Amino acid sequence: MSVIRPMQATDMLKFNNINLDVWTETYGINFYLAYLSRWPDLCCVQESPSGRMMGYVMGKAEGLSTEWHGHVTALSVAPEYRRMGLSRALMSRLEHVSDEMYKGFFVDLYVRCTNSVAIEMYEGFGYSVYRRVREYYGNLGIGKGGRDEEDAFDMRKPLSRDPMRRSVRLNGRDVLVSAQEVS
Amino acid sequence: MSALDRQLRPIYDALDMGSHKSAVVSCNKLIKRYPNNLLLKALKSLGLVRSQKIEEALPLLEEVLAAKTTDDATLTALMHVLRLLGRNQDIVSMFENAYKQQPQNEDLGVQTFFAYARTGNWKVAQQIATRMHKQFQEDRYLYWSVVGALLQANDLATPPEMRTLLYKLAHRQVASSPSPSYLSAERFYLHLSILQELQLYDEANKLLESEIGKSICSTSLPCNYLRRQIWRARGLYKEEAERAKDLILEKNDRNWLEFLSIIDAAFPPKESGQEPVTDAIPETRDFFNKIAETDGVKDRSGLLALIELEHRARVAGGTSDITVLKALLQKYFVLHSEKACCFEDLKPYLDLSDADRDEWTTFLDSQRSTLESATDLRCLINVHKLQRFSLPASKLTAELESGRAASYIRDYKEGLRLGLELPETELQLADDLAILAGQALVNAWYLSKEQAYLLQAVALLEFTLSKSKVAYSVRLMLIRLYRLLGAPTLALNHYRALNIKHVQNDTLSHFALSRATTFSLASTGDITYSSECLETSQVYLSNSNETSEFITRAFHGERYSQIPNFIEFEERLENSLQRDLVKMEHVRMRMIHEPIVSDLIDMEFIELKIILDRYHFDNRDFDIMPNYQPNGQPSFEVQTRLFGRNAGLGWLRVYLKMFIRAFQHASDLDDATEDKLLIGDRPKKSSDPENQLPLVERLNKRNLEEESELTEQELKLFEWALTLADWLEPYHNVARPPPTVDGQKTSNGETGSSARKDDAPPVRSTPDLVVRFFDDVQSEFEASVGRDCLPSELLHIVTIIQEAVTLLVAETVRFKSTSVVKIHKLSQLVQSLKEVRTKACVSLKETSESLVKSGENYGTADSRKAFVDACSPIIDDDLVHHDFVLNIAKNVCDSRKKTLEGVGKGGLKISSAYDKA
C-alpha cells in the first residue's frame, strides 16, 4: 500500500532515504534527467501516506523488431519499507506501461549472479534467466563470490505481445555471453 | 570529405576526450594554413576556455562573434564556449542573428527557440515557436508554443490577468491543431492542464469520457492525476469514489490515493465547501472493512483507511466514538506490527487523551513477547517506538531516559543474536533498538546538559556500527554528536563513509559543512574543509551546464509534462541555500588562510553581492535523520544542532551583510570595473522588494527574524561589525579613489577628489563597543572554560574573535597606506585603530593559548579514563566491551586535541601576524 506517482526531477532532492544504501547507486543528475526526458512513463515513485519516498523504479524502452522491450535500469526500496511487496507493485507498473504504451515483447533486467534474494524475488514475479553475461559488473574485480560476483543474469518476462513466450528459454543459466555482446 | 574536414576530426576527438591542450595545438597549426577560418578559431577558444585560459580565449571569441556567421558547426562551437562562460544572452543574439539571415533554416529556428528557453524568456520563445509552426507546418512547434505560453503564464512576474490571457491563447492554439491532442499522452496532458486552469470542465469531461481518454488515463499517471484534480474541482467526489471502488475491487489496485478518494467522498476537503456526507460513512466503513478482511496481513490499506475515516469523523465534530478508533489502532498493531513502517503509519493518529494514552501504552505492553524470530523483533521495536512516542512530559527526566536507554540496550543485545548470520552488506535487524537507546541518551543530555550521556551515546552507536556496517542513519547521528563534542575529524570520517555523490552534496552536505569554519584549521594551512566546500559545490556547475540541455531534450522528445519540473529543479539547485551557505563558509576560511588583499576582497565582494540578490530555496534534507523522541519533545535533529541554532537563510543574510559591508569599505571597485570583471551574465535579481533598495540601505537594515538564527556570540560579532563599519564609513568615503572613467583613473587633485578632501570629517573617537566586544567575549570564554561546557562552544568563541580580527583587517586595510593617511589627515584615526587592533590581537592570543592548553589536556591518559568512566553505565563485557570504549575514548580525545590545539595555534598565528602588521 502506498501512493504511486510519476517520478520527477525534484525527487532527486528527497530520495536520500532510498539512496543511502549499499546497493543503490547515486548517479549524476544527467542520468536521471536523461531518463525523465525520454521515458518519464517508465519511471515512478512510491510514497508513504505521510509523503515520504519509499522506493522507485526507472526504466527505458529499447531494442529492434522482436527484441523491442522494456528494460529495468534501477529498482530500489528504502530499507524500512522492504518485505512489503513494493517492488512487485513498481515492477508491475513498469510491465503494464511496457506492454500497453510501448507494445514491447518482454521486460528485462540485470542482476548480480550472487544476489540470490533478488533472483528469487524476480522469479516470483515471473522472470526467468535468459542468459548469463560475463563480467557485466567487471569493474569491481572478482570479489568474495568469485565469478558469480561480477557476472550478471539477464532475466526476462514475456508480455502480451509474445504469447508464444519466444523471448524466454529454459536453459538460460547455461547460455554465456560477454558483456560487449549485450551493451 | 574535404581535406579540412579530415583535419578537423582529430580536434573534435581531442575535445571530446578532454585533451583540450592538444586540441588548441592542432587548431594553431591549422589556423596558420587557414587564417580566416572561423570554425577553427571557435574551436580554439573552446579548447582555451576548457583549459581555464579565459583571458586568452576572449579576444578570439569576440572576433568570431563579430563575424555573425550562420555556419552550423561554428555556431555550435560558439554556443559551447558561451555556455561555459555563462553568457546565455550572447547565445540568444547569436542565434537570433543567424536565424534572421536565414529564415528558411529550420535548425536555426530551433536553436533560437532553445536559446530563449535557456534564459527563461518564454514570451519570445513562444513567439518563435508560433512563427516556426506557420512556416514549417510541423505540429510539435505548435505545442512548443503552447508550452511557452504556459510557462510564461506560470512565471511569478506575469500579472494574473495576463495569465488567463496566455492560457486562452494556449487553448486556441491546441484547438487549432490539425491533429487531435489524444494522439499522444503528453499532448493530451497539456490539453487537460489548459482546460483545468480555464475551468472548462465540460470540454475536459468530453476528452476524459472518450474511449481513448479513458485508456490514456489508465496508463498515464500524470494524466490520471489531472483527471482526479478536475473531477474534484467539479465536486464529483462521489463519482471519483465509485471509480476508486471499482479499481480497488476489480483491478486489486491498492494505491493509497484511491482509498483517500473514497474517504473524501464522505468528508470532502474544506476547500470544496461541501459538508460531510454522514449517510455515506456506514457504507464506506463496510467497504473498507471488507477490504481489510480480505487482505488481512497482506495489505495495510483497508485497515489504515478505516482509521483515517474515524479520525476524520472525530476532527469533523465528534461523530465518532473514541472506543472505535482505539479498537482499530489495536487491531492495526496486532495485524501489522511485524512491518517496520507500523510506527510511521500510526503516528498521525496518536493524539489521545491522557487516559486513552495510558490504555494504549498498557495494550502495547501486553504485545511484547519473547524474541524468537525477526518478526518478534520488529514487533518489539514497534512497541518501543510507539510507547516512546506517547511518553507524557511528566515521565521525561534524565534519569528516566537513561533507564529507558538501558532497557533498549538489553533488548538490543538479545536482538543481535537473531542477525548473527547476516552478511556485512545487510542491516542488523536490531539496529533500531540501539538507535532508540542513542536517542534516549541524547534526550537525557538535552534535559540535564550532563555530557556523560553524549559520550555513552557515542560509544553505543559506534558499537552498533561495528555490527551493522551499512547503517547510514547511525552514521548521521554520530556526525552530529562528534561535532557537538568537538571531534570534527571523526564526524568528517563518518560523513565521507556515507559516500555522498552528485545531487546529494546539495541535500546532505549541511551535516559536515554547517558552520564548518568553527573546526577549520585553514589558519594553520590545513585546507581540508575548504576543499570539501569546493568539491561539494561541483554539483551546481553540472546543474548549470547540463540541466538546460535536458529541458531542450524534453522539448525535442515532446515530454511536456516533465518540463516545468526540470525548470524547477534547475532553479532550486541554482539558487540553493546550501550552495551559498557553503560559499559563505569558504569565504570565512579564505579570510583565515590567505592574505587579506584586494584580489580576495574584490572577487568575493562581487560574488557575495550576487548572492544577496538571490531568492533562495532550502533543499537541505533534515528528515533523513531518524527521530524517535517523545511527542512534544524537539526532534533528535533539532536537539543535536551545533550551538542549538540552525544556520539557515537568516544566518546567511546576516553574514552576507556583514562581509559585504566590510569588503565594500575595503574595495576600490566601482560599477564599471565590476562589470568588466564579471564574466557571465548578471543573474536575474529576485523580485523581492528589498532588492530594489540601494545597497547601502539594504546592508544597514536589521531584521530580528534573521538575527534569531545567530548564536549569542555571532550576534555580538554582528553588532560589533556594524558599529565598526558605521564609525569608519565616512573616512572610507573620502579616502576611496574616485571611480574610473573609461577604465582610466582620474588623476588625484582633479575633479571630485580634491573637493572630497576638504570634506574629510573630523576623526571621532573609538566607539565604546568596538573595544568592549573583545573584553566581553573573552570573559565569556574564560567563564566557559571554568564550567564544564562542550569543546565546540570553546571553539566557537575563539573562532568568533578570530573572525573579528580578520574583519577588522579588511575594514582597515585602506588606512595602511601612509599617503592616504597623509592626504586625508587620518593619523589620529590610525592611532585609534592601532589600539583596537592590539586589543583584538591580544584577546585572540590569550583565548587561543587557553584553547591550546585545553587541547593538550585531551592528550592525557586521565582524559581517556574520564571518558571511559563516563561510559560505565553502558559497558558490558558481552556487548560494548571496556576495550572497545577505551578505543573510542582514544579517538575522541585525539580528535579533540588535534582540533583545539590546531584552532588555537592558528589563532596565535593570526594574532601575531596582524598585531605586527
mmCIF file of N, CA and C in Angstrom, chain B residues 61-150:
data_model
loop_
_atom_site.group_PDB
_atom_site.id
_atom_site.type_symbol
_atom_site.label_atom_id
_atom_site.label_comp_id
_atom_site.label_asym_id
_atom_site.label_seq_id
_atom_site.Cartn_x
_atom_site.Cartn_y
_atom_site.Cartn_z
ATOM 1 N N LEU B 61 37.107 34.796 -29.239
ATOM 2 C CA LEU B 61 35.661 34.608 -29.201
ATOM 3 C C LEU B 61 34.951 35.842 -29.762
ATOM 4 N N GLU B 62 35.371 37.009 -29.301
ATOM 5 C CA GLU B 62 34.732 38.239 -29.772
ATOM 6 C C GLU B 62 34.893 38.384 -31.286
ATOM 7 N N GLU B 63 36.076 37.989 -31.791
ATOM 8 C CA GLU B 63 36.331 38.101 -33.226
ATOM 9 C C GLU B 63 35.344 37.238 -34.013
ATOM 10 N N VAL B 64 35.179 36.006 -33.566
ATOM 11 C CA VAL B 64 34.277 35.106 -34.299
ATOM 12 C C VAL B 64 32.829 35.587 -34.175
ATOM 13 N N LEU B 65 32.452 36.024 -32.973
ATOM 14 C CA LEU B 65 31.077 36.515 -32.774
ATOM 15 C C LEU B 65 30.787 37.688 -33.705
ATOM 16 N N ALA B 66 31.777 38.566 -33.837
ATOM 17 C CA ALA B 66 31.574 39.775 -34.641
ATOM 18 C C ALA B 66 31.332 39.440 -36.102
ATOM 19 N N ALA B 67 31.818 38.278 -36.537
ATOM 20 C CA ALA B 67 31.669 37.912 -37.959
ATOM 21 C C ALA B 67 30.222 37.522 -38.284
ATOM 22 N N LYS B 68 29.371 37.279 -37.250
ATOM 23 C CA LYS B 68 27.957 36.945 -37.448
ATOM 24 C C LYS B 68 27.762 35.818 -38.456
ATOM 25 N N THR B 69 28.377 34.722 -38.184
ATOM 26 C CA THR B 69 28.310 33.589 -39.104
ATOM 27 C C THR B 69 26.962 32.867 -39.012
ATOM 28 N N THR B 70 26.645 32.087 -40.023
ATOM 29 C CA THR B 70 25.461 31.241 -39.959
ATOM 30 C C THR B 70 25.855 29.769 -40.075
ATOM 31 N N ASP B 71 27.155 29.533 -40.051
ATOM 32 C CA ASP B 71 27.625 28.161 -40.214
ATOM 33 C C ASP B 71 27.305 27.340 -38.966
ATOM 34 N N ASP B 72 26.632 26.231 -39.210
ATOM 35 C CA ASP B 72 26.108 25.405 -38.132
ATOM 36 C C ASP B 72 27.189 24.965 -37.139
ATOM 37 N N ALA B 73 28.293 24.431 -37.692
ATOM 38 C CA ALA B 73 29.345 23.900 -36.818
ATOM 39 C C ALA B 73 29.963 25.009 -35.976
ATOM 40 N N THR B 74 30.184 26.156 -36.593
ATOM 41 C CA THR B 74 30.800 27.266 -35.860
ATOM 42 C C THR B 74 29.870 27.745 -34.752
ATOM 43 N N LEU B 75 28.576 27.854 -35.089
ATOM 44 C CA LEU B 75 27.606 28.307 -34.084
ATOM 45 C C LEU B 75 27.573 27.347 -32.898
ATOM 46 N N THR B 76 27.621 26.061 -33.209
ATOM 47 C CA THR B 76 27.575 25.075 -32.121
ATOM 48 C C THR B 76 28.796 25.224 -31.215
ATOM 49 N N ALA B 77 29.975 25.364 -31.845
ATOM 50 C CA ALA B 77 31.188 25.527 -31.032
ATOM 51 C C ALA B 77 31.086 26.786 -30.176
ATOM 52 N N LEU B 78 30.617 27.871 -30.775
ATOM 53 C CA LEU B 78 30.479 29.126 -30.029
ATOM 54 C C LEU B 78 29.496 28.963 -28.871
ATOM 55 N N MET B 79 28.425 28.230 -29.147
ATOM 56 C CA MET B 79 27.422 28.047 -28.101
ATOM 57 C C MET B 79 28.054 27.365 -26.879
ATOM 58 N N HIS B 80 28.894 26.360 -27.144
ATOM 59 C CA HIS B 80 29.544 25.680 -26.015
ATOM 60 C C HIS B 80 30.442 26.643 -25.245
ATOM 61 N N VAL B 81 31.169 27.488 -25.971
ATOM 62 C CA VAL B 81 32.058 28.443 -25.297
ATOM 63 C C VAL B 81 31.228 29.384 -24.435
ATOM 64 N N LEU B 82 30.185 29.949 -25.030
ATOM 65 C CA LEU B 82 29.381 30.946 -24.316
ATOM 66 C C LEU B 82 28.687 30.341 -23.100
ATOM 67 N N ARG B 83 28.281 29.088 -23.254
ATOM 68 C CA ARG B 83 27.608 28.454 -22.118
ATOM 69 C C ARG B 83 28.552 28.278 -20.954
ATOM 70 N N LEU B 84 29.788 27.879 -21.276
ATOM 71 C CA LEU B 84 30.770 27.717 -20.202
ATOM 72 C C LEU B 84 31.033 29.049 -19.510
ATOM 73 N N LEU B 85 30.947 30.132 -20.282
ATOM 74 C CA LEU B 85 31.191 31.448 -19.695
ATOM 75 C C LEU B 85 29.937 32.021 -19.040
ATOM 76 N N GLY B 86 28.833 31.300 -19.152
ATOM 77 C CA GLY B 86 27.580 31.788 -18.557
ATOM 78 C C GLY B 86 26.992 32.954 -19.333
ATOM 79 N N ARG B 87 27.358 33.096 -20.617
ATOM 80 C CA ARG B 87 26.841 34.237 -21.395
ATOM 81 C C ARG B 87 25.661 33.818 -22.252
ATOM 82 N N ASN B 88 24.563 33.489 -21.600
ATOM 83 C CA ASN B 88 23.392 32.991 -22.340
ATOM 84 C C ASN B 88 22.766 34.072 -23.223
ATOM 85 N N GLN B 89 22.878 35.317 -22.782
ATOM 86 C CA GLN B 89 22.316 36.406 -23.597
ATOM 87 C C GLN B 89 23.014 36.480 -24.950
ATOM 88 N N ASP B 90 24.311 36.241 -24.948
ATOM 89 C CA ASP B 90 25.046 36.268 -26.216
ATOM 90 C C ASP B 90 24.649 35.100 -27.119
ATOM 91 N N ILE B 91 24.314 33.974 -26.514
ATOM 92 C CA ILE B 91 23.846 32.835 -27.326
ATOM 93 C C ILE B 91 22.551 33.246 -28.028
ATOM 94 N N VAL B 92 21.698 33.920 -27.280
ATOM 95 C CA VAL B 92 20.433 34.357 -27.857
ATOM 96 C C VAL B 92 20.674 35.257 -29.068
ATOM 97 N N SER B 93 21.497 36.299 -28.874
ATOM 98 C CA SER B 93 21.656 37.227 -30.003
ATOM 99 C C SER B 93 22.374 36.567 -31.173
ATOM 100 N N MET B 94 23.274 35.640 -30.861
ATOM 101 C CA MET B 94 23.995 34.955 -31.939
ATOM 102 C C MET B 94 23.034 34.158 -32.831
ATOM 103 N N PHE B 95 22.178 33.347 -32.180
ATOM 104 C CA PHE B 95 21.259 32.532 -32.994
ATOM 105 C C PHE B 95 20.176 33.392 -33.636
ATOM 106 N N GLU B 96 19.740 34.394 -32.923
ATOM 107 C CA GLU B 96 18.712 35.251 -33.480
ATOM 108 C C GLU B 96 19.207 35.900 -34.771
ATOM 109 N N ASN B 97 20.432 36.361 -34.701
ATOM 110 C CA ASN B 97 21.071 36.962 -35.864
ATOM 111 C C ASN B 97 21.151 36.008 -37.043
ATOM 112 N N ALA B 98 21.606 34.794 -36.724
ATOM 113 C CA ALA B 98 21.777 33.794 -37.779
ATOM 114 C C ALA B 98 20.420 33.433 -38.388
ATOM 115 N N TYR B 99 19.416 33.299 -37.515
ATOM 116 C CA TYR B 99 18.070 32.912 -37.991
ATOM 117 C C TYR B 99 17.484 34.025 -38.868
ATOM 118 N N LYS B 100 17.763 35.263 -38.488
ATOM 119 C CA LYS B 100 17.290 36.396 -39.300
ATOM 120 C C LYS B 100 17.895 36.344 -40.693
ATOM 121 N N GLN B 101 19.168 35.990 -40.754
ATOM 122 C CA GLN B 101 19.834 35.919 -42.053
ATOM 123 C C GLN B 101 19.307 34.775 -42.892
ATOM 124 N N GLN B 102 18.920 33.671 -42.217
ATOM 125 C CA GLN B 102 18.436 32.505 -42.966
ATOM 126 C C GLN B 102 17.093 32.039 -42.410
ATOM 127 N N PRO B 103 16.046 32.789 -42.664
ATOM 128 C CA PRO B 103 14.750 32.441 -42.053
ATOM 129 C C PRO B 103 14.199 31.094 -42.526
ATOM 130 N N GLN B 104 14.778 30.522 -43.588
ATOM 131 C CA GLN B 104 14.299 29.221 -44.062
ATOM 132 C C GLN B 104 14.974 28.058 -43.329
ATOM 133 N N ASN B 105 15.948 28.387 -42.526
ATOM 134 C CA ASN B 105 16.726 27.335 -41.877
ATOM 135 C C ASN B 105 16.034 26.889 -40.579
ATOM 136 N N GLU B 106 15.374 25.751 -40.650
ATOM 137 C CA GLU B 106 14.585 25.256 -39.520
ATOM 138 C C GLU B 106 15.447 25.016 -38.285
ATOM 139 N N ASP B 107 16.650 24.474 -38.534
ATOM 140 C CA ASP B 107 17.557 24.187 -37.439
ATOM 141 C C ASP B 107 17.904 25.432 -36.642
ATOM 142 N N LEU B 108 18.130 26.527 -37.365
ATOM 143 C CA LEU B 108 18.455 27.777 -36.680
ATOM 144 C C LEU B 108 17.257 28.270 -35.864
ATOM 145 N N GLY B 109 16.067 28.041 -36.391
ATOM 146 C CA GLY B 109 14.858 28.409 -35.657
ATOM 147 C C GLY B 109 14.795 27.659 -34.340
ATOM 148 N N VAL B 110 15.037 26.355 -34.425
ATOM 149 C CA VAL B 110 15.001 25.518 -33.224
ATOM 150 C C VAL B 110 16.033 26.007 -32.212
ATOM 151 N N GLN B 111 17.242 26.280 -32.697
ATOM 152 C CA GLN B 111 18.301 26.733 -31.782
ATOM 153 C C GLN B 111 17.941 28.064 -31.133
ATOM 154 N N THR B 112 17.317 28.953 -31.920
ATOM 155 C CA THR B 112 16.937 30.254 -31.359
ATOM 156 C C THR B 112 15.879 30.059 -30.275
ATOM 157 N N PHE B 113 14.929 29.168 -30.549
ATOM 158 C CA PHE B 113 13.899 28.849 -29.549
ATOM 159 C C PHE B 113 14.563 28.379 -28.251
ATOM 160 N N PHE B 114 15.516 27.442 -28.395
ATOM 161 C CA PHE B 114 16.165 26.902 -27.204
ATOM 162 C C PHE B 114 17.003 27.958 -26.478
ATOM 163 N N ALA B 115 17.620 28.855 -27.273
ATOM 164 C CA ALA B 115 18.433 29.897 -26.642
ATOM 165 C C ALA B 115 17.550 30.747 -25.743
ATOM 166 N N TYR B 116 16.369 31.086 -26.227
ATOM 167 C CA TYR B 116 15.448 31.865 -25.396
ATOM 168 C C TYR B 116 14.952 31.034 -24.220
ATOM 169 N N ALA B 117 14.702 29.758 -24.487
ATOM 170 C CA ALA B 117 14.229 28.889 -23.407
ATOM 171 C C ALA B 117 15.258 28.843 -22.278
ATOM 172 N N ARG B 118 16.526 28.768 -22.664
ATOM 173 C CA ARG B 118 17.582 28.677 -21.664
ATOM 174 C C ARG B 118 17.643 29.918 -20.771
ATOM 175 N N THR B 119 17.286 31.055 -21.315
ATOM 176 C CA THR B 119 17.317 32.265 -20.484
ATOM 177 C C THR B 119 15.972 32.483 -19.791
ATOM 178 N N GLY B 120 15.035 31.560 -20.001
ATOM 179 C CA GLY B 120 13.727 31.691 -19.344
ATOM 180 C C GLY B 120 12.860 32.766 -19.982
ATOM 181 N N ASN B 121 13.234 33.215 -21.172
ATOM 182 C CA ASN B 121 12.402 34.220 -21.853
ATOM 183 C C ASN B 121 11.332 33.494 -22.671
ATOM 184 N N TRP B 122 10.282 33.065 -21.980
ATOM 185 C CA TRP B 122 9.268 32.219 -22.624
ATOM 186 C C TRP B 122 8.388 33.012 -23.565
ATOM 187 N N LYS B 123 8.320 34.305 -23.339
ATOM 188 C CA LYS B 123 7.489 35.134 -24.197
ATOM 189 C C LYS B 123 8.008 35.077 -25.635
ATOM 190 N N VAL B 124 9.286 35.392 -25.792
ATOM 191 C CA VAL B 124 9.845 35.373 -27.145
ATOM 192 C C VAL B 124 9.916 33.939 -27.665
ATOM 193 N N ALA B 125 10.273 33.008 -26.797
ATOM 194 C CA ALA B 125 10.352 31.607 -27.222
ATOM 195 C C ALA B 125 9.014 31.184 -27.831
ATOM 196 N N GLN B 126 7.936 31.582 -27.169
ATOM 197 C CA GLN B 126 6.603 31.215 -27.646
ATOM 198 C C GLN B 126 6.331 31.824 -29.023
ATOM 199 N N GLN B 127 6.730 33.080 -29.188
ATOM 200 C CA GLN B 127 6.503 33.733 -30.486
ATOM 201 C C GLN B 127 7.283 33.040 -31.603
ATOM 202 N N ILE B 128 8.518 32.663 -31.277
ATOM 203 C CA ILE B 128 9.332 31.980 -32.294
ATOM 204 C C ILE B 128 8.683 30.655 -32.683
ATOM 205 N N ALA B 129 8.209 29.921 -31.673
ATOM 206 C CA ALA B 129 7.592 28.625 -31.974
ATOM 207 C C ALA B 129 6.363 28.812 -32.858
ATOM 208 N N THR B 130 5.570 29.842 -32.565
ATOM 209 C CA THR B 130 4.379 30.095 -33.398
ATOM 210 C C THR B 130 4.792 30.363 -34.852
ATOM 211 N N ARG B 131 5.817 31.191 -34.988
ATOM 212 C CA ARG B 131 6.299 31.509 -36.331
ATOM 213 C C ARG B 131 6.783 30.235 -37.029
ATOM 214 N N MET B 132 7.506 29.408 -36.287
ATOM 215 C CA MET B 132 8.033 28.182 -36.895
ATOM 216 C C MET B 132 6.899 27.242 -37.304
ATOM 217 N N HIS B 133 5.848 27.229 -36.502
ATOM 218 C CA HIS B 133 4.731 26.359 -36.843
ATOM 219 C C HIS B 133 4.091 26.792 -38.158
ATOM 220 N N LYS B 134 3.925 28.110 -38.320
ATOM 221 C CA LYS B 134 3.342 28.607 -39.563
ATOM 222 C C LYS B 134 4.231 28.266 -40.737
ATOM 223 N N GLN B 135 5.532 28.446 -40.522
ATOM 224 C CA GLN B 135 6.470 28.317 -41.618
ATOM 225 C C GLN B 135 6.740 26.862 -42.000
ATOM 226 N N PHE B 136 6.966 26.011 -40.985
ATOM 227 C CA PHE B 136 7.377 24.642 -41.305
ATOM 228 C C PHE B 136 6.247 23.632 -41.156
ATOM 229 N N GLN B 137 5.072 24.132 -40.739
ATOM 230 C CA GLN B 137 3.879 23.280 -40.668
ATOM 231 C C GLN B 137 4.096 21.995 -39.893
ATOM 232 N N GLU B 138 4.830 22.105 -38.813
ATOM 233 C CA GLU B 138 5.005 20.883 -38.028
ATOM 234 C C GLU B 138 4.249 21.033 -36.703
ATOM 235 N N ASP B 139 3.434 20.023 -36.369
ATOM 236 C CA ASP B 139 2.574 20.106 -35.178
ATOM 237 C C ASP B 139 3.325 20.400 -33.896
ATOM 238 N N ARG B 140 4.510 19.770 -33.786
ATOM 239 C CA ARG B 140 5.149 19.900 -32.472
ATOM 240 C C ARG B 140 5.516 21.349 -32.161
ATOM 241 N N TYR B 141 5.768 22.155 -33.183
ATOM 242 C CA TYR B 141 6.091 23.558 -32.898
ATOM 243 C C TYR B 141 4.892 24.273 -32.295
ATOM 244 N N LEU B 142 3.712 23.840 -32.686
ATOM 245 C CA LEU B 142 2.508 24.420 -32.102
ATOM 246 C C LEU B 142 2.480 24.121 -30.592
ATOM 247 N N TYR B 143 2.832 22.871 -30.261
ATOM 248 C CA TYR B 143 2.842 22.508 -28.839
ATOM 249 C C TYR B 143 3.980 23.198 -28.086
ATOM 250 N N TRP B 144 5.094 23.421 -28.770
ATOM 251 C CA TRP B 144 6.179 24.177 -28.136
ATOM 252 C C TRP B 144 5.660 25.573 -27.770
ATOM 253 N N SER B 145 4.920 26.119 -28.692
ATOM 254 C CA SER B 145 4.377 27.450 -28.462
ATOM 255 C C SER B 145 3.407 27.423 -27.272
ATOM 256 N N VAL B 146 2.598 26.364 -27.221
ATOM 257 C CA VAL B 146 1.663 26.218 -26.101
ATOM 258 C C VAL B 146 2.437 26.145 -24.774
ATOM 259 N N VAL B 147 3.489 25.319 -24.761
ATOM 260 C CA VAL B 147 4.279 25.204 -23.530
ATOM 261 C C VAL B 147 4.892 26.558 -23.182
ATOM 262 N N GLY B 148 5.372 27.254 -24.198
ATOM 263 C CA GLY B 148 5.951 28.584 -23.973
ATOM 264 C C GLY B 148 4.942 29.503 -23.303
ATOM 265 N N ALA B 149 3.703 29.485 -23.805
ATOM 266 C CA ALA B 149 2.660 30.344 -23.230
ATOM 267 C C ALA B 149 2.383 29.951 -21.776
ATOM 268 N N LEU B 150 2.313 28.651 -21.505
ATOM 269 C CA LEU B 150 2.009 28.209 -20.140
ATOM 270 C C LEU B 150 3.136 28.565 -19.176
#
